[in-house]
Amino acid sequence: MDTLQVDQPHQGVTRIVLNRPERLNAMNAALVSELHDVLSDIAVDRACRVVVLTGAGRGFCAGLDLGGYGDAPGSANLDRVGATFATQTHIAALVPRLRSLPQPVIAAVNGPAAGGGLALALASDIRIAATTARFNVAFVRLGLSGCDIGVSWLLPRLIGASRAWELMLTGRIIDAVEADRIGLVLRMVSDDQLQGAALETAGLIAANAPWGVRMTKEVMWSQLEVGSLQAGIDLENRTQVLSSMTGDMQEAVAAFLEKRPPQYGSPTTPDQ
């Protein structure tokens, strides 16, 4: 059985389903490798405007498969340190890959999102939780540091340092209600409404100009790292001028005046 399922439920939307339901979609080498490959393909797919990431069965992703990860790429014939480091970097590289993906990613979180599963949710641009969703920083409860796979950088920026420290030091599980209250997720919906809610939000994003959406995602992530307000404004100024070169603004104005939906091109280069 493939470790991922990929479909296009609506025009412009690609859905990735982690597909190891018997293991609550826990990460092994096959799943992580396939996810890297699929994300690489999506990054250059001009028809894809938005990605929805979710899990098959009762869980989103339970983190590392403690029953065995398998061999990470390039780990053959390495000693214990080298092989372990290969596994570590194989998983952790998913976070910057999601961050740098041109298309926004919506995590539709069903059931447990623990450890590496939490990292995938945090690295997504929007998180929507089913009522059964559960989140925890599992690493610290496995005798490891709670700081892993980008979580120690992402979590405090999403919910604040004080709350992040408590969750990372205790490893306690929080439910969807608490995740919604502290701003970890955009909103909570019933399990049977989860996919519909994610696709609804995806549709709202996909209706906007693709280059503008791409630049919004890129600048928003960059703003988490810039050192001052002026640096952020300088970045915005240059991005806005670049965006005005695509012709999408003219199409948006024309569509408004003609009382019709805008017809945008694909998010390629600014002069196309």
C-alpha angles and dihedrals in degrees: 000000000000113000091224136041118203126191141154106234092175136014110282094012125105118191121203115197118194100225114200097098093160087064096037085255092293115180121262130161093267095052094045093047092049091048091052090051095047093048090050090053093046092051090067097035104113092192094059115088102164137018126214115200119196143142134252120241123353100343145051097210127321093204125241115011101244089195090070137308100210126217118327116217112281094014098111114120093005123133121248094274093047095046092047091049090050090054092046094052092042091060098035092053089069091073098060088039090059091043093052096043107118092224123070115251123219115198110211098197117204119175122332122012101179133162107329089012089058088050091055090051093047092048090054118092097231130023125202117182132208115220088255093056117123127185133195143153094240098178096081090054091056096060093266136108115279087226105091143126093010095302095121090056099040104040100058090047091055102041105012131265098272095056092040093054092052093050093045096047096045101034088211120164118248123198129225093266092058092041088055093046095052094044098250089128132033093232145331124243136173117277093252091052097048100093092042092051092049092048091047091056090043090054092052090052094044090054090066127081108286096222091048091050091048092051092046091056093045095048094043091056091044091051089064087065106036117107103223146018091250092052088052092050091048089054091048092049094055093043093050093051089048091050092051089063095066099074091236093115091055090049091049092052092046092049091051093050092045092045095235136117113272118253108216128186126231123290099256123122124337094251095057 
